[in-house]
Amino acid sequence: MASIRRTLSPYQDRSHQNGGNVSPFSVNSPSHKLNSTSRFALGVRRFIGGEKHSLPRKGFRTWKRSIYSCLSFFLVGFLLGLAPFGEFEDVRTPDFSFEVNRPPILDVKEDIVVDKVELAVVKRENVKERFDYVARKQVIVVTPTYNRALQAYYLNRLGQVLRLVPPPVLWIVVEMNVASTETADILRGMGIMYRHLVCTKNLTNIKDRGVHQRNTALEHIEHHKLDGIVYFADDDNIYSLELFDTLREISRFGTWPVAMLAQSKNKAVLEGPVCNGSHVIGWHTNEKSKKLRRFHVDMSGFAFNSTILWDPKRWQKPIAPSIRQLDTIKEGFQETTFIEQLVEDESQMEGTPFGCSKILNWHLHLEAREVGYPRGWLLQKNLDAVLPIE
C-alpha cells in the first residue's frame, strides 16, 4: 500500500504538528483566541523565562541586548549626575545694561513691633554714624532798601552774612515803586531763600520810606501766615552770626543792646535793655529827647514771633486792627509805638543773650551822602587808564 508523506510547512507551529491540522493563522487558532492582555502577559513570561518560541533566536538576542544597553547607560548617567565634581562657574553672557539697583525683597512677617528707629549715614567704609535732626525756627529778615551809591555793597555784605546762617532763613527785601534788575540779580546770586517785594505807596515825606517798606513786608507775612521770628535788618548795619543764633531762642518778643555811633561821630552810645538774666529791668539811653519813650530800643535791637500778626489768640491778645508801624509818629518814636502793639510791658520781653552782656550788632551811620549814584551798574565804555612813566 502506497503511503503519502506530507511535507511540514515552515510556518506551522511545532506545538501542533502531532495534534491536528489547525493552522496558526486560522481564526480558530489558540493564539488568536487570547485577548490583548493575555498576549502581553504571555510575551512578558516568555521574555523573563527565556522561552524561545516567541521570536527567532537571532532577533530575540538583538532586542534583548538593546534593552540591556539602554538600562546600563541610564544607570551610568544617573550615577554621574549624583557624583560631585566641584563647582561650576556661571558662563552665561554678562549683563552690561545699566539698571537701577533694586532693594532686596524682604520677607514680611506679622506681629513685628519696631521699638526704635535710628537714622544713620553709611560711609564708604561701611561705618555708621548716628545723626539727630534738629528742628530750627525760621528767621524772617526784613530789609528795606533804596537806590544809592553803596546799595550793592550793603546788600552783598548782608547777603553774605545770611548765607552763613543755618537754614531756614527767609530774606524779604522791599524796594520803592519798582523792583530794580540790579537788586534782583544780587538776590538770585546769593543762594538763599528770598522774596523781592515792592512798596507802591505814594510818599509825601521821604523819611517815611522805611516805615512803609516794613509795613509792606508785615502785610506779606500776615497774608501768607509765615511762621518764624521777624527781624528788621537795615542793609547798612553790621551784624554778627551769633545774633541770628539767638533769634531762634525767642519765644514771643526778644530784645538786646545795640551799639550806635553818635551823630557827631566822636563817640559810641549804647541803646537797649538792662537785663537781670533774661528779664528786662531797665533801659540804656543817652539822649534827652528820647527819654519820653516807653521802650528805648533801636529798630535793629528787637525781634518777635510772626504769629502775633496773624494769630493773636495764641498770645491771649484781643482781636485788633493789623499791627503796623505808624508814619504819623515823630521820628525816633516809631520803635516804641510799634513795640507797644506787640507787648504790654517788660514782663513779656526776653533779654538776649543771657544778661544782655554782649553787643551783637552795630548801627554806625556811615552813609556817604556826597557820592553820586551811578546811572547804571555796567560801564558802556572802557576806562581810560594812565600808565606810569618809567
C-alpha positions as semicolon CSV with decimal commas, in nm:
position;residue;x (nm);y (nm);z (nm)
1;M;0,000;0,000;0,000
2;A;0,146;0,326;-0,105
3;S;0,189;0,594;0,167
4;I;0,186;0,962;0,115
5;R;0,422;1,169;0,328
6;R;0,320;1,533;0,370
7;T;0,591;1,792;0,394
8;L;0,562;2,012;0,702
9;S;0,520;2,382;0,632
10;P;0,793;2,605;0,779
11;Y;0,520;2,834;0,912
12;Q;0,342;2,566;1,110
13;D;0,363;2,584;1,483
14;R;0,557;2,282;1,611
15;S;0,334;2,252;1,907
16;H;0,050;2,143;1,677
17;Q;0,237;1,901;1,446
18;N;0,104;1,593;1,616
19;G;-0,215;1,735;1,746
20;G;-0,413;1,828;1,439
21;N;-0,425;2,022;1,117
22;V;-0,510;2,360;1,276
23;S;-0,302;2,637;1,118
24;P;-0,160;2,909;1,339
25;F;-0,306;3,171;1,103
26;S;-0,662;3,046;1,117
27;V;-0,927;3,213;1,317
28;N;-0,967;2,904;1,530
29;S;-0,601;2,912;1,632
30;P;-0,549;2,931;2,010
31;S;-0,313;3,227;1,972
32;H;-0,594;3,433;1,818
33;K;-0,835;3,339;2,087
34;L;-0,626;3,511;2,354
35;N;-0,719;3,863;2,429
36;S;-0,468;4,152;2,426
37;T;-0,393;4,126;2,796
38;S;-0,317;3,756;2,773
39;R;-0,088;3,808;2,478
40;F;0,104;4,080;2,664
41;A;0,138;3,865;2,975
42;L;0,248;3,568;2,764
43;G;0,516;3,781;2,598
44;V;0,646;3,903;2,939
45;R;0,664;3,545;3,069
46;R;0,847;3,431;2,764
47;F;1,097;3,718;2,793
48;I;1,158;3,664;3,164
49;G;1,153;3,285;3,147
50;G;1,376;3,270;2,847
51;E;1,128;3,088;2,624
52;K;1,247;3,063;2,269
53;H;0,920;3,020;2,091
54;S;0,811;3,387;2,058
55;L;1,075;3,513;1,817
56;P;1,351;3,365;1,614
57;R;1,675;3,317;1,802
58;K;1,870;3,593;1,630
59;G;1,602;3,868;1,660
60;F;1,540;3,791;2,024
61;R;1,904;3,835;2,118
62;T;1,929;4,171;1,935
63;W;1,622;4,313;2,109
64;K;1,732;4,193;2,449
65;R;2,083;4,338;2,403
66;S;1,933;4,679;2,316
67;I;1,723;4,680;2,633
68;Y;2,024;4,596;2,847
69;S;2,233;4,870;2,679
70;C;1,969;5,139;2,744
71;L;1,937;5,036;3,109
72;S;2,316;5,036;3,150
73;F;2,356;5,386;3,000
74;F;2,069;5,522;3,209
75;L;2,220;5,383;3,527
76;V;2,567;5,525;3,445
77;G;2,423;5,869;3,364
78;F;2,218;5,871;3,683
79;L;2,523;5,791;3,896
80;L;2,733;6,055;3,718
81;G;2,467;6,315;3,791
82;L;2,485;6,242;4,162
83;A;2,863;6,243;4,183
84;P;3,014;6,585;4,298
85;F;3,279;6,709;4,053
86;G;3,341;7,057;4,211
87;E;3,180;7,397;4,150
88;F;3,086;7,522;3,809
89;E;3,105;7,891;3,727
90;D;2,821;8,068;3,559
91;V;2,927;8,101;3,197
92;R;2,625;8,298;3,089
93;T;2,681;8,616;2,897
94;P;2,733;8,903;3,145
95;D;2,467;9,173;3,151
96;F;2,621;9,514;3,075
97;S;2,293;9,705;3,094
98;F;2,272;9,991;3,344
99;E;1,984;9,922;3,578
100;V;1,874;10,086;3,898
101;N;1,971;9,879;4,199
102;R;1,651;9,738;4,338
103;P;1,620;9,692;4,712
104;P;1,626;9,335;4,834
105;I;1,293;9,164;4,880
106;L;1,229;9,111;5,247
107;D;1,002;8,854;5,398
108;V;0,730;9,039;5,584
109;K;0,618;8,866;5,898
110;E;0,324;8,952;6,111
111;D;0,325;9,059;6,473
112;I;0,652;9,255;6,445
113;V;0,683;9,559;6,670
114;V;0,951;9,820;6,596
115;D;1,075;9,971;6,920
116;K;1,316;10,233;6,786
117;V;1,409;10,386;6,451
118;E;1,762;10,521;6,422
119;L;1,888;10,737;6,137
120;A;2,243;10,678;6,022
121;V;2,483;10,775;5,745
122;V;2,671;10,490;5,580
123;K;3,021;10,584;5,468
124;R;3,229;10,403;5,212
125;E;3,399;10,209;5,487
126;N;3,052;10,083;5,590
127;V;3,082;10,270;5,921
128;K;2,753;10,403;6,052
129;E;2,730;10,737;6,230
130;R;2,414;10,844;6,405
131;F;2,280;11,192;6,349
132;D;1,985;11,373;6,500
133;Y;1,763;11,612;6,307
134;V;1,744;11,948;6,482
135;A;1,427;12,145;6,413
136;R;1,509;12,517;6,390
137;K;1,278;12,815;6,388
138;Q;1,264;13,010;6,065
139;V;1,428;13,352;6,074
140;I;1,242;13,612;5,864
141;V;1,477;13,903;5,790
142;V;1,307;14,219;5,659
143;T;1,536;14,465;5,478
144;P;1,413;14,792;5,324
145;T;1,648;14,927;5,059
146;Y;1,665;15,214;4,810
147;N;1,882;15,333;4,522
148;R;2,207;15,490;4,632
149;A;2,575;15,464;4,559
150;L;2,657;15,194;4,816
151;Q;2,337;14,991;4,781
152;A;2,506;14,699;4,605
153;Y;2,784;14,693;4,864
154;Y;2,539;14,689;5,157
155;L;2,316;14,421;5,007
156;N;2,609;14,195;4,921
157;R;2,757;14,235;5,268
158;L;2,431;14,148;5,442
159;G;2,359;13,866;5,199
160;Q;2,697;13,706;5,265
161;V;2,622;13,710;5,637
162;L;2,282;13,545;5,585
163;R;2,443;13,274;5,373
164;L;2,636;13,163;5,679
165;V;2,324;13,138;5,897
166;P;2,192;12,780;5,923
167;P;1,859;12,742;5,739
168;P;1,572;12,804;5,735
169;V;1,623;13,174;5,663
170;L;1,384;13,391;5,459
171;W;1,515;13,727;5,337
172;I;1,241;13,976;5,246
173;V;1,383;14,273;5,055
174;V;1,148;14,565;4,988
175;E;1,207;14,841;4,730
176;M;1,008;15,150;4,647
177;N;0,789;15,185;4,336
178;V;0,966;14,925;4,119
179;A;1,184;14,619;4,162
180;S;1,522;14,701;4,012
181;T;1,701;14,449;3,795
182;E;2,027;14,504;3,981
183;T;1,873;14,414;4,318
184;A;1,705;14,108;4,168
185;D;2,038;13,988;4,028
186;I;2,203;14,020;4,369
187;L;1,926;13,824;4,540
188;R;1,934;13,546;4,282
189;G;2,308;13,509;4,317
190;M;2,304;13,481;4,699
191;G;2,184;13,124;4,710
192;I;1,939;13,180;4,995
193;M;1,560;13,186;5,012
194;Y;1,426;13,536;4,945
195;R;1,122;13,736;4,842
196;H;1,153;14,059;4,646
197;L;0,868;14,297;4,726
198;V;0,774;14,644;4,605
199;C;0,608;14,924;4,806
200;T;0,381;15,129;4,578
201;K;0,260;15,383;4,832
202;N;0,292;15,747;4,734
203;L;0,515;15,925;4,983
204;T;0,478;16,283;5,096
205;N;0,790;16,266;5,312
206;I;1,099;16,068;5,214
207;K;1,174;16,000;5,580
208;D;0,870;15,771;5,597
209;R;1,011;15,546;5,325
210;G;1,139;15,278;5,564
211;V;0,812;15,275;5,759
212;H;0,603;15,192;5,454
213;Q;0,853;14,939;5,327
214;R;0,843;14,749;5,657
215;N;0,464;14,766;5,656
216;T;0,465;14,606;5,309
217;A;0,668;14,318;5,450
218;L;0,436;14,287;5,751
219;E;0,133;14,268;5,520
220;H;0,304;13,993;5,322
221;I;0,384;13,793;5,637
222;E;0,031;13,832;5,771
223;H;-0,137;13,746;5,440
224;H;0,069;13,429;5,382
225;K;0,082;13,341;5,754
226;L;0,457;13,293;5,754
227;D;0,577;13,127;6,072
228;G;0,907;13,238;6,222
229;I;1,093;13,514;6,407
230;V;1,066;13,854;6,234
231;Y;1,372;14,078;6,246
232;F;1,413;14,423;6,088
233;A;1,768;14,434;5,949
234;D;1,864;14,750;5,762
235;D;2,121;14,692;5,490
236;D;2,372;14,948;5,624
237;N;2,407;14,792;5,972
238;I;2,669;14,540;6,082
239;Y;2,557;14,204;6,226
240;S;2,728;13,910;6,392
241;L;2,639;13,547;6,326
242;E;2,572;13,493;6,695
243;L;2,281;13,736;6,670
244;F;2,088;13,510;6,430
245;D;2,152;13,208;6,651
246;T;1,998;13,387;6,950
247;L;1,694;13,489;6,744
248;R;1,580;13,126;6,733
249;E;1,568;13,118;7,113
250;I;1,298;13,389;7,125
251;S;0,952;13,273;7,220
252;R;0,742;13,590;7,188
253;F;0,948;13,909;7,193
254;G;1,324;13,944;7,236
255;T;1,547;14,249;7,270
256;W;1,918;14,322;7,317
257;P;2,150;14,626;7,336
258;V;2,278;14,788;7,016
259;A;2,599;14,990;6,983
260;M;2,542;15,313;6,793
261;L;2,773;15,579;6,663
262;A;2,652;15,920;6,772
263;Q;2,555;16,176;6,512
264;S;2,868;16,374;6,597
265;K;3,074;16,064;6,504
266;N;3,300;16,126;6,802
267;K;3,156;15,876;7,049
268;A;2,959;15,550;7,068
269;V;2,643;15,512;7,268
270;L;2,457;15,205;7,388
271;E;2,084;15,173;7,341
272;G;1,876;14,881;7,458
273;P;1,766;14,687;7,765
274;V;1,931;14,634;8,102
275;C;1,878;14,271;8,196
276;N;1,888;14,051;8,503
277;G;1,942;13,716;8,338
278;S;1,675;13,710;8,070
279;H;1,444;13,957;8,247
280;V;1,437;14,319;8,127
281;I;1,464;14,555;8,426
282;G;1,565;14,886;8,263
283;W;1,694;15,067;7,954
284;H;2,012;15,232;7,828
285;T;1,963;15,582;7,688
286;N;2,185;15,887;7,645
287;E;1,968;16,133;7,454
288;K;1,739;16,362;7,644
289;S;1,495;16,389;7,358
290;K;1,429;16,013;7,375
291;K;1,371;15,986;7,749
292;L;0,999;16,023;7,695
293;R;0,987;15,697;7,503
294;R;0,829;15,396;7,671
295;F;1,081;15,146;7,530
296;H;1,432;15,261;7,441
297;V;1,512;15,023;7,159
298;D;1,669;15,066;6,817
299;M;1,485;14,928;6,514
300;S;1,753;14,659;6,477
301;G;1,751;14,578;6,851
302;F;1,441;14,357;6,878
303;A;1,263;14,065;6,712
304;F;0,923;13,899;6,761
305;N;0,721;13,591;6,675
306;S;0,533;13,630;6,348
307;T;0,223;13,457;6,483
308;I;0,145;13,774;6,680
309;L;0,049;13,929;6,344
310;W;-0,196;13,662;6,224
311;D;-0,281;13,451;6,532
312;P;-0,339;13,686;6,828
313;K;-0,548;13,425;7,015
314;R;-0,234;13,219;7,065
315;W;-0,097;13,501;7,282
316;Q;-0,426;13,587;7,455
317;K;-0,447;13,915;7,267
318;P;-0,781;14,065;7,169
319;I;-0,859;14,088;6,802
320;A;-0,738;14,431;6,699
321;P;-0,651;14,614;6,378
322;S;-0,342;14,497;6,195
323;I;-0,013;14,569;6,367
324;R;0,177;14,823;6,160
325;Q;0,432;15,098;6,201
326;L;0,289;15,449;6,206
327;D;0,406;15,728;5,976
328;T;0,230;15,993;6,181
329;I;0,466;15,948;6,474
330;K;0,762;16,174;6,531
331;E;1,095;16,034;6,418
332;G;1,260;15,841;6,699
333;F;0,929;15,722;6,846
334;Q;0,838;15,474;6,573
335;E;1,010;15,184;6,750
336;T;0,835;15,230;7,084
337;T;0,487;15,278;6,934
338;F;0,529;14,963;6,728
339;I;0,652;14,758;7,026
340;E;0,356;14,875;7,234
341;Q;0,132;14,690;6,984
342;L;0,326;14,365;7,040
343;V;0,369;14,353;7,419
344;E;0,219;14,522;7,721
345;D;0,528;14,569;7,937
346;E;0,879;14,435;8,012
347;S;0,739;14,118;8,171
348;Q;0,653;13,988;7,824
349;M;1,004;14,056;7,691
350;E;1,308;13,830;7,679
351;G;1,655;13,975;7,716
352;T;1,911;13,809;7,495
353;P;2,184;13,696;7,520
354;F;2,176;13,599;7,887
355;G;2,228;13,912;8,095
356;C;2,234;14,131;7,778
357;S;2,613;14,129;7,819
358;K;2,715;14,120;7,451
359;I;2,692;14,359;7,160
360;L;2,560;14,158;6,863
361;N;2,510;14,433;6,605
362;W;2,621;14,790;6,534
363;H;2,444;15,090;6,387
364;L;2,722;15,318;6,261
365;H;2,553;15,581;6,036
366;L;2,840;15,577;5,784
367;E;2,639;15,666;5,476
368;A;2,843;15,861;5,219
369;R;2,597;16,130;5,116
370;E;2,819;16,316;4,870
371;V;2,880;16,016;4,644
372;G;2,664;16,037;4,334
373;Y;2,453;15,740;4,236
374;P;2,570;15,594;3,903
375;R;2,331;15,578;3,612
376;G;2,393;15,209;3,565
377;W;2,579;14,917;3,713
378;L;2,767;14,840;3,392
379;L;3,008;15,074;3,214
380;Q;2,932;15,129;2,849
381;K;3,289;15,239;2,765
382;N;3,629;15,124;2,872
383;L;3,804;15,313;3,147
384;D;4,091;15,537;3,045
385;A;4,390;15,412;3,241
386;V;4,706;15,622;3,265
387;L;5,017;15,408;3,279
388;P;5,306;15,532;3,494
389;I;5,616;15,651;3,306
390;E;5,927;15,456;3,396
